Amino acid sequence: MAKSKTREPVSRERAIRVAVTLADATGIEALSMRKLATELGIEAMSLYYHVKSKDDILDGMLDVVYSEFSTPRAGDEWRTAMHERAESMRRVLAQHHWAISIKTRTSPGPETLGHLDSVIGCLRAAGFSMPLAGHAMSILDSYVHGFAQQEASLPLDSSGDIGGATKDVKAQQEQITQAFPNLADMAVSLILQPGYAYGHEFDFGLKLILDGIAAAQAVETANP
Amino acid sequence: MAKSKTREPVSRERAIRVAVTLADATGIEALSMRKLATELGIEAMSLYYHVKSKDDILDGMLDVVYSEFSTPRAGDEWRTAMHERAESMRRVLAQHHWAISIKTRTSPGPETLGHLDSVIGCLRAAGFSMPLAGHAMSILDSYVHGFAQQEASLPLDSSGDIGGATKDVKAQQEQITQAFPNLADMAVSLILQPGYAYGHEFDFGLKLILDGIAAAQAVETANP
DNA sequence: TATCCGACCTTACGCCGTACGGTTAGCATT
DNA sequence: AATGCTAACCGTACGGCGTAAGGTCGGATA
């Protein structure tokens, strides 16, 4: 430990910040009040002086995640702004892999609200009607969060081979190949191919969606 | 092999089935081995005779969810098949609202594998190349899962008013309105409007994505 | 009759979140 | 110097969790 004389005081902000790095390192299910308190150099119950409950910490952590998203500025061109936002979201959600499993949370924090406000502002400034702005945000957010979720639920190692016992696995795989031929075909002829990485799929979908939104906006501006 | 029918025996299947209905009713975080055992009429540890672990149950529950998705048949027209699949997924995921928060799971079950195999088969039979089939599935699944996630994290009651103390809430809302004007604008001029329901956003996005996939396929078939 | 075994139970361990009630150090006021 | 206040932290305890290890017992089988 660095400072021995006076320990850096614990605050809600610091507790949440440490909780984020701890969850990044060991996963969200390993984040307990006791472990977090130990990391902060205090006892478990002392956390409750700074923080209302564990849910309070979780809410704060989600707000930290939103604060790391790329937030569009007022005059930005909408397509590049949305593109960059989407890519930053994917990047951040991949780094804080626990965030997507917390996403089922209420009460958004100030960073979250500010971010969303800016996104709406950017689209509106670009001439989007309110309903179209709603549509655009809904589809973009759904896609990005869903993709991050898919990506997080993939088998972790990138190696094509599956480690462990060889004979059993081989026999089992042969059975799977027969029972699910299309799946097996996709595995060998696409996913296990040298250059393939699931992350690349993101760009295809993002471009498709942005094209669709652009088309919808073109229709809208043509028929005011 | 005559069997005395003194009482319905507990099996892995029945345990998982009951776990699903219990999670539907009380949420996934309230599903414990003890509660599930009580529901089945046995003691907690007796579950471990039928089931490997709690994770085993969770895996089984997810497989049940997949079994409820609409699975395309061999000769189906791809667009209608994908449309129906997507809508059924949204419906099922909304009913089993716990499923999206479990989604971060490995080892897919047989129903899951079979479903995915059929989806790939449908797209391939419709002339999709393997990479395009991968793209289509990736974007559709990401969108649908992401939308279900968004939908699940909305405030629960559909009433426009927020219950509870009136004065504090009103003062707080005024502050929010000033700090996040675009958000407030969208709230009053779109979301709180009489006819609005977030679920309607689904159709816009789904049509947009299916249009985009159709366009990509048209390009592909034109340039073989 | 003797054996076995599927199906269930009991006990115990080490985690978890947190309610409740101290204790201490630093400071302002008297 | 004595008093009192408050922010910051600690100890104990409770009920609940997943599950390892081993026990029990009635019916099927040899």
XYZ file of N, CA and C in Angstrom, chain A residues 66 97 100-101 103-106 109-118 120-122 124 130-150 152-156 176 179-187 189-190 196 198 200-202 204-206 208-213 216, chain B residues 66 97 100-101 103-106 109-118 120-122 124 130-150 152-156 176 179-187 189-190 196 198 200-202 204-206 208-213 216:
450
model
N -22.029 4.547 -18.406
C -22.605 5.522 -19.331
C -21.688 6.724 -19.512
N -17.550 -6.137 -18.828
C -18.424 -7.193 -19.314
C -19.580 -7.479 -18.364
N -23.668 -5.530 -18.896
C -24.875 -5.984 -19.595
C -25.745 -6.845 -18.690
N -25.145 -7.507 -17.733
C -25.944 -8.355 -16.849
C -26.533 -7.553 -15.696
N -27.798 -4.508 -16.521
C -28.635 -3.594 -17.310
C -30.117 -3.602 -16.908
N -30.546 -4.638 -16.222
C -31.947 -4.735 -15.823
C -32.185 -3.928 -14.557
N -31.886 -2.638 -14.612
C -31.886 -1.827 -13.409
C -32.761 -0.595 -13.599
N -33.296 -0.118 -12.535
C -34.128 1.081 -12.635
C -33.294 2.320 -12.335
N -28.765 7.165 -13.445
C -27.977 8.204 -12.801
C -27.843 9.442 -13.666
N -27.198 10.469 -13.150
C -27.068 11.730 -13.881
C -26.280 11.600 -15.175
N -25.208 10.813 -15.165
C -24.431 10.629 -16.389
C -25.280 9.976 -17.470
N -26.073 9.002 -17.055
C -26.957 8.316 -17.991
C -27.948 9.295 -18.609
N -28.578 10.078 -17.768
C -29.560 11.039 -18.259
C -28.914 12.070 -19.179
N -27.743 12.554 -18.789
C -27.056 13.539 -19.606
C -26.677 12.984 -20.968
N -26.208 11.756 -20.974
C -25.834 11.125 -22.232
C -27.036 11.021 -23.161
N -28.119 10.497 -22.647
C -29.316 10.332 -23.471
C -29.816 11.686 -23.972
N -29.759 12.671 -23.107
C -30.191 14.006 -23.500
C -29.389 14.516 -24.697
N -28.093 14.286 -24.652
C -27.236 14.755 -25.745
C -27.521 14.014 -27.046
N -30.393 12.681 -27.971
C -31.640 13.230 -28.510
C -31.387 14.593 -29.147
N -30.611 15.413 -28.446
C -30.317 16.739 -28.955
C -29.635 16.704 -30.307
N -28.706 15.788 -30.476
C -27.988 15.664 -31.747
C -28.933 15.293 -32.882
N -32.218 15.638 -33.017
C -33.191 16.712 -33.258
C -32.551 17.848 -34.050
N -39.429 13.992 -33.618
C -39.318 13.291 -32.340
C -39.607 11.789 -32.470
N -40.649 11.412 -33.198
C -40.865 9.962 -33.359
C -39.696 9.259 -34.045
N -39.137 9.893 -35.076
C -38.021 9.242 -35.767
C -36.789 9.169 -34.868
N -36.574 10.189 -34.077
C -35.468 10.142 -33.113
C -35.664 8.976 -32.145
N -36.891 8.801 -31.705
C -37.195 7.668 -30.828
C -36.919 6.336 -31.504
N -37.361 6.235 -32.745
C -37.096 5.005 -33.496
C -35.604 4.737 -33.617
N -34.877 5.778 -33.992
C -33.441 5.610 -34.217
C -32.733 5.174 -32.940
N -33.057 5.830 -31.842
C -32.399 5.465 -30.589
C -32.771 4.058 -30.150
N -34.025 3.725 -30.339
C -34.465 2.395 -29.916
C -33.719 1.300 -30.665
N -33.657 1.447 -31.974
C -33.035 0.367 -32.755
C -31.534 0.334 -32.517
N -30.920 1.499 -32.439
C -29.466 1.524 -32.219
C -29.106 0.939 -30.857
N -29.792 1.386 -29.834
C -29.476 0.896 -28.495
C -29.755 -0.593 -28.364
N -30.878 -1.016 -28.938
C -31.185 -2.443 -28.869
C -30.095 -3.253 -29.549
N -29.693 -2.801 -30.713
C -28.670 -3.548 -31.449
C -27.349 -3.593 -30.690
N -26.912 -2.460 -30.237
C -25.599 -2.403 -29.586
C -25.594 -3.210 -28.285
N -26.617 -3.012 -27.464
C -26.664 -3.771 -26.222
C -26.810 -5.266 -26.498
N -27.637 -5.600 -27.469
C -27.817 -7.011 -27.795
C -26.533 -7.631 -28.320
N -25.820 -6.868 -29.151
C -24.570 -7.409 -29.683
C -23.559 -7.633 -28.568
N -23.466 -6.676 -27.695
C -22.547 -6.820 -26.565
C -22.903 -8.049 -25.742
N -24.188 -8.281 -25.606
C -24.658 -9.445 -24.852
C -24.256 -10.735 -25.542
N -24.499 -10.791 -26.865
C -24.106 -11.975 -27.633
C -22.606 -12.215 -27.472
N -20.607 -11.310 -25.196
C -20.192 -11.704 -23.852
C -20.511 -13.163 -23.566
N -21.458 -13.737 -24.305
C -21.858 -15.113 -24.006
C -21.174 -16.111 -24.925
N -20.143 -15.663 -25.622
C -19.387 -16.594 -26.458
C -18.416 -17.386 -25.605
N -17.996 -18.564 -26.089
C -16.909 -19.268 -25.399
C -15.684 -18.371 -25.355
N -15.006 -18.406 -24.233
C -14.020 -17.365 -23.954
C -12.743 -17.460 -24.765
N -22.903 -34.476 -32.629
C -23.465 -33.144 -32.832
C -23.490 -32.796 -34.311
N -26.428 -34.499 -35.810
C -27.737 -34.027 -35.360
C -28.016 -32.603 -35.837
N -26.980 -31.810 -35.938
C -27.157 -30.404 -36.330
C -26.223 -30.062 -37.484
N -26.549 -30.545 -38.648
C -25.614 -30.414 -39.772
C -25.363 -28.966 -40.179
N -26.407 -28.144 -40.163
C -26.228 -26.751 -40.579
C -25.332 -25.997 -39.618
N -25.545 -26.274 -38.344
C -24.716 -25.646 -37.321
C -23.255 -26.045 -37.499
N -23.057 -27.326 -37.722
C -21.694 -27.817 -37.912
C -21.080 -27.201 -39.162
N -21.903 -27.089 -40.197
C -21.410 -26.501 -41.447
C -20.966 -25.055 -41.226
N -21.810 -24.313 -40.534
C -21.445 -22.916 -40.264
C -20.181 -22.831 -39.418
N -20.057 -23.756 -38.491
C -18.870 -23.739 -37.640
C -17.598 -23.928 -38.454
N -17.161 -23.935 -41.848
C -16.942 -23.172 -43.080
C -16.993 -21.664 -42.855
N -17.278 -21.237 -41.620
C -17.312 -19.789 -41.380
C -16.579 -19.423 -40.095
N -11.810 -15.299 -39.242
C -13.091 -14.929 -38.655
C -12.996 -14.495 -37.188
N -16.026 -12.869 -34.336
C -17.425 -12.453 -34.240
C -17.551 -10.934 -34.174
N -16.319 -8.772 -35.936
C -16.456 -8.153 -37.252
C -17.919 -8.033 -37.676
N -18.746 -8.910 -37.147
C -20.163 -8.855 -37.504
C -20.787 -7.522 -37.116
N -20.191 -6.889 -36.137
C -20.779 -5.640 -35.632
C -20.903 -4.584 -36.727
N -21.127 -4.813 -39.988
C -22.175 -5.077 -40.976
C -23.529 -4.589 -40.474
N -23.857 -4.999 -39.261
C -25.158 -4.619 -38.698
C -25.285 -3.126 -38.460
N -24.211 -2.530 -37.997
C -24.277 -1.098 -37.704
C -24.488 -0.285 -38.988
N -25.823 -1.393 -41.744
C -27.180 -1.672 -42.226
C -28.207 -0.793 -41.509
N -28.054 -0.690 -40.226
C -29.029 0.091 -39.442
C -28.909 1.580 -39.738
N -27.680 2.075 -39.815
C -27.510 3.502 -40.110
C -28.037 3.828 -41.507
N -27.805 2.933 -42.454
C -28.381 3.136 -43.796
C -29.903 3.221 -43.720
N -30.486 2.312 -42.954
C -31.941 2.305 -42.836
C -32.478 3.581 -42.210
N -31.774 4.051 -41.197
C -32.205 5.293 -40.541
C -32.077 6.472 -41.501
N -34.912 6.434 -43.852
C -36.150 6.887 -43.204
C -36.156 8.400 -43.046
N -35.611 -21.408 -25.339
C -35.352 -21.598 -26.761
C -36.381 -22.521 -27.402
N -39.143 -12.979 -18.223
C -38.328 -11.775 -18.179
C -36.957 -12.025 -17.557
N -33.296 -12.927 -20.129
C -32.248 -12.064 -20.681
C -31.129 -11.839 -19.684
N -31.432 -11.941 -18.403
C -30.371 -11.722 -17.427
C -29.597 -13.005 -17.156
N -28.801 -14.845 -19.903
C -28.250 -15.053 -21.245
C -26.733 -15.186 -21.279
N -26.065 -14.748 -20.242
C -24.603 -14.813 -20.211
C -24.153 -16.195 -19.785
N -24.542 -17.192 -20.526
C -24.337 -18.562 -20.088
C -23.625 -19.357 -21.181
N -22.882 -20.340 -20.774
C -22.204 -21.182 -21.769
C -23.044 -22.416 -22.058
N -28.125 -25.931 -24.686
C -28.817 -27.222 -24.628
C -29.255 -27.695 -25.994
N -29.840 -28.870 -26.056
C -30.243 -29.461 -27.337
C -31.303 -28.642 -28.072
N -32.276 -28.094 -27.332
C -33.298 -27.276 -27.978
C -32.678 -26.047 -28.623
N -31.729 -25.458 -27.921
C -31.033 -24.281 -28.430
C -30.297 -24.620 -29.721
N -29.556 -25.710 -29.684
C -28.800 -26.109 -30.863
C -29.724 -26.419 -32.034
N -30.800 -27.144 -31.746
C -31.745 -27.491 -32.802
C -32.382 -26.267 -33.428
N -32.736 -25.323 -32.588
C -33.342 -24.093 -33.090
C -32.389 -23.360 -34.028
N -31.175 -23.162 -33.565
C -30.197 -22.445 -34.381
C -29.930 -23.196 -35.684
N -29.866 -24.494 -35.592
C -29.639 -25.296 -36.800
C -30.746 -25.051 -37.824
N -31.974 -25.008 -37.353
C -33.095 -24.791 -38.271
C -33.058 -23.397 -38.892
N -30.376 -21.563 -39.488
C -29.335 -21.577 -40.517
C -29.841 -22.312 -41.758
N -30.511 -23.445 -41.525
C -31.027 -24.228 -42.636
C -31.998 -23.431 -43.492
N -32.852 -22.677 -42.866
C -33.830 -21.871 -43.603
C -33.152 -20.825 -44.482
N -30.021 -20.782 -45.542
C -29.212 -21.416 -46.593
C -30.104 -21.902 -47.734
N -23.039 -18.546 -46.717
C -22.793 -18.749 -45.293
C -22.415 -17.455 -44.568
N -21.559 -16.622 -45.146
C -21.273 -15.362 -44.453
C -22.508 -14.481 -44.298
N -23.336 -14.426 -45.321
C -24.523 -13.580 -45.211
C -25.502 -14.143 -44.185
N -25.608 -15.462 -44.141
C -26.454 -16.076 -43.112
C -25.944 -15.700 -41.723
N -24.645 -15.723 -41.559
C -24.058 -15.317 -40.278
C -24.371 -13.876 -39.947
N -24.222 -13.006 -40.942
C -24.550 -11.599 -40.728
C -26.010 -11.438 -40.314
N -26.884 -12.090 -41.044
C -28.323 -11.944 -40.798
C -28.674 -12.412 -39.391
N -28.165 -13.556 -39.012
C -28.477 -14.070 -37.679
C -27.903 -13.180 -36.588
N -26.700 -12.703 -36.821
C -26.069 -11.861 -35.815
C -26.876 -10.592 -35.565
N -27.262 -9.931 -36.635
C -27.959 -8.655 -36.454
C -29.366 -8.885 -35.902
N -30.044 -9.927 -36.399
C -31.398 -10.185 -35.901
C -31.378 -10.556 -34.420
N -30.497 -11.473 -34.067
C -30.453 -11.902 -32.667
C -30.029 -10.761 -31.745
N -29.051 -9.993 -32.201
C -28.616 -8.867 -31.372
C -29.773 -7.906 -31.157
N -30.470 -7.606 -32.218
C -31.572 -6.646 -32.096
C -32.671 -7.167 -31.177
N -33.081 -8.383 -31.407
C -34.203 -8.917 -30.628
C -33.833 -9.039 -29.148
N -32.681 -9.596 -28.883
C -32.270 -9.723 -27.484
C -32.084 -8.357 -26.842
N -31.483 -7.450 -27.584
C -31.278 -6.116 -27.037
C -32.591 -5.413 -26.769
N -33.533 -5.586 -27.690
C -34.828 -4.932 -27.480
C -35.523 -5.497 -26.247
N -35.472 -6.794 -26.122
C -36.093 -7.422 -24.947
C -35.446 -6.904 -23.665
N -34.152 -6.693 -23.737
C -33.437 -6.173 -22.574
C -33.893 -4.757 -22.250
N -33.960 -3.912 -23.282
C -34.438 -2.541 -23.076
C -35.834 -2.560 -22.454
N -37.290 -4.808 -20.776
C -37.340 -5.322 -19.410
C -36.853 -4.301 -18.394
N -36.057 -3.337 -18.847
C -35.496 -2.376 -17.897
C -36.301 -1.084 -17.844
N -37.494 -1.103 -18.412
C -38.358 0.064 -18.318
C -39.032 0.107 -16.960
N -39.465 1.298 -16.520
C -40.297 1.351 -15.317
C -41.545 0.500 -15.523
N -41.918 -0.176 -14.489
C -42.881 -1.268 -14.655
C -44.311 -0.820 -14.929
N -35.033 18.276 -13.252
C -34.641 17.382 -14.336
C -34.991 17.993 -15.680
N -32.348 20.490 -16.501
C -31.015 19.945 -16.735
C -30.962 19.118 -18.024
N -32.053 18.463 -18.328
C -32.093 17.589 -19.512
C -33.303 17.937 -20.372
N -33.221 19.051 -21.071
C -34.406 19.544 -21.799
C -34.849 18.607 -22.923
N -33.899 18.015 -23.633
C -34.276 17.142 -24.742
C -34.969 15.888 -24.242
N -34.445 15.368 -23.152
C -35.051 14.189 -22.552
C -36.479 14.503 -22.104
N -36.634 15.650 -21.463
C -37.961 16.041 -21.005
C -38.903 16.239 -22.195
N -38.358 16.840 -23.245
C -39.170 17.072 -24.439
C -39.660 15.756 -25.025
N -38.736 14.810 -25.137
C -39.133 13.510 -25.674
C -40.165 12.834 -24.773
N -40.001 13.023 -23.497
C -40.947 12.402 -22.568
C -42.354 12.939 -22.782
N -43.557 14.924 -25.293
C -44.129 15.026 -26.639
C -44.142 13.703 -27.381
N -43.617 12.659 -26.743
C -43.635 11.357 -27.434
C -44.068 10.237 -26.495
N -48.805 6.017 -27.178
C -47.452 5.478 -27.247
C -47.247 4.261 -26.351
N -43.770 1.511 -25.816
C -42.421 1.229 -26.316
C -42.399 -0.009 -27.198
N -44.177 -0.779 -29.557
C -44.399 -0.477 -30.975
C -43.102 -0.198 -31.710
N -42.098 0.241 -30.967
C -40.813 0.521 -31.602
C -40.229 -0.734 -32.246
N -40.629 -1.856 -31.737
C -40.044 -3.114 -32.229
C -40.262 -3.291 -33.726
N -40.793 -1.143 -36.153
C -39.982 -0.270 -37.003
C -38.594 -0.861 -37.214
N -37.950 -1.226 -36.131
C -36.595 -1.750 -36.228
C -36.530 -3.073 -36.968
N -37.512 -3.915 -36.700
C -37.492 -5.233 -37.347
C -37.651 -5.093 -38.856
N -36.912 -2.469 -40.648
C -35.688 -1.851 -41.162
C -34.600 -2.898 -41.382
N -34.454 -3.765 -40.406
C -33.391 -4.768 -40.500
C -33.689 -5.799 -41.585
N -34.924 -6.242 -41.648
C -35.278 -7.222 -42.679
C -35.116 -6.615 -44.075
N -35.492 -5.351 -44.228
C -35.263 -4.671 -45.503
C -33.780 -4.668 -45.860
N -32.959 -4.352 -44.868
C -31.526 -4.300 -45.113
C -30.957 -5.656 -45.503
N -31.442 -6.690 -44.834
C -30.972 -8.034 -45.174
C -31.412 -8.417 -46.580
N -29.202 -6.767 -49.037
C -27.892 -7.413 -49.096
C -27.963 -8.718 -49.876
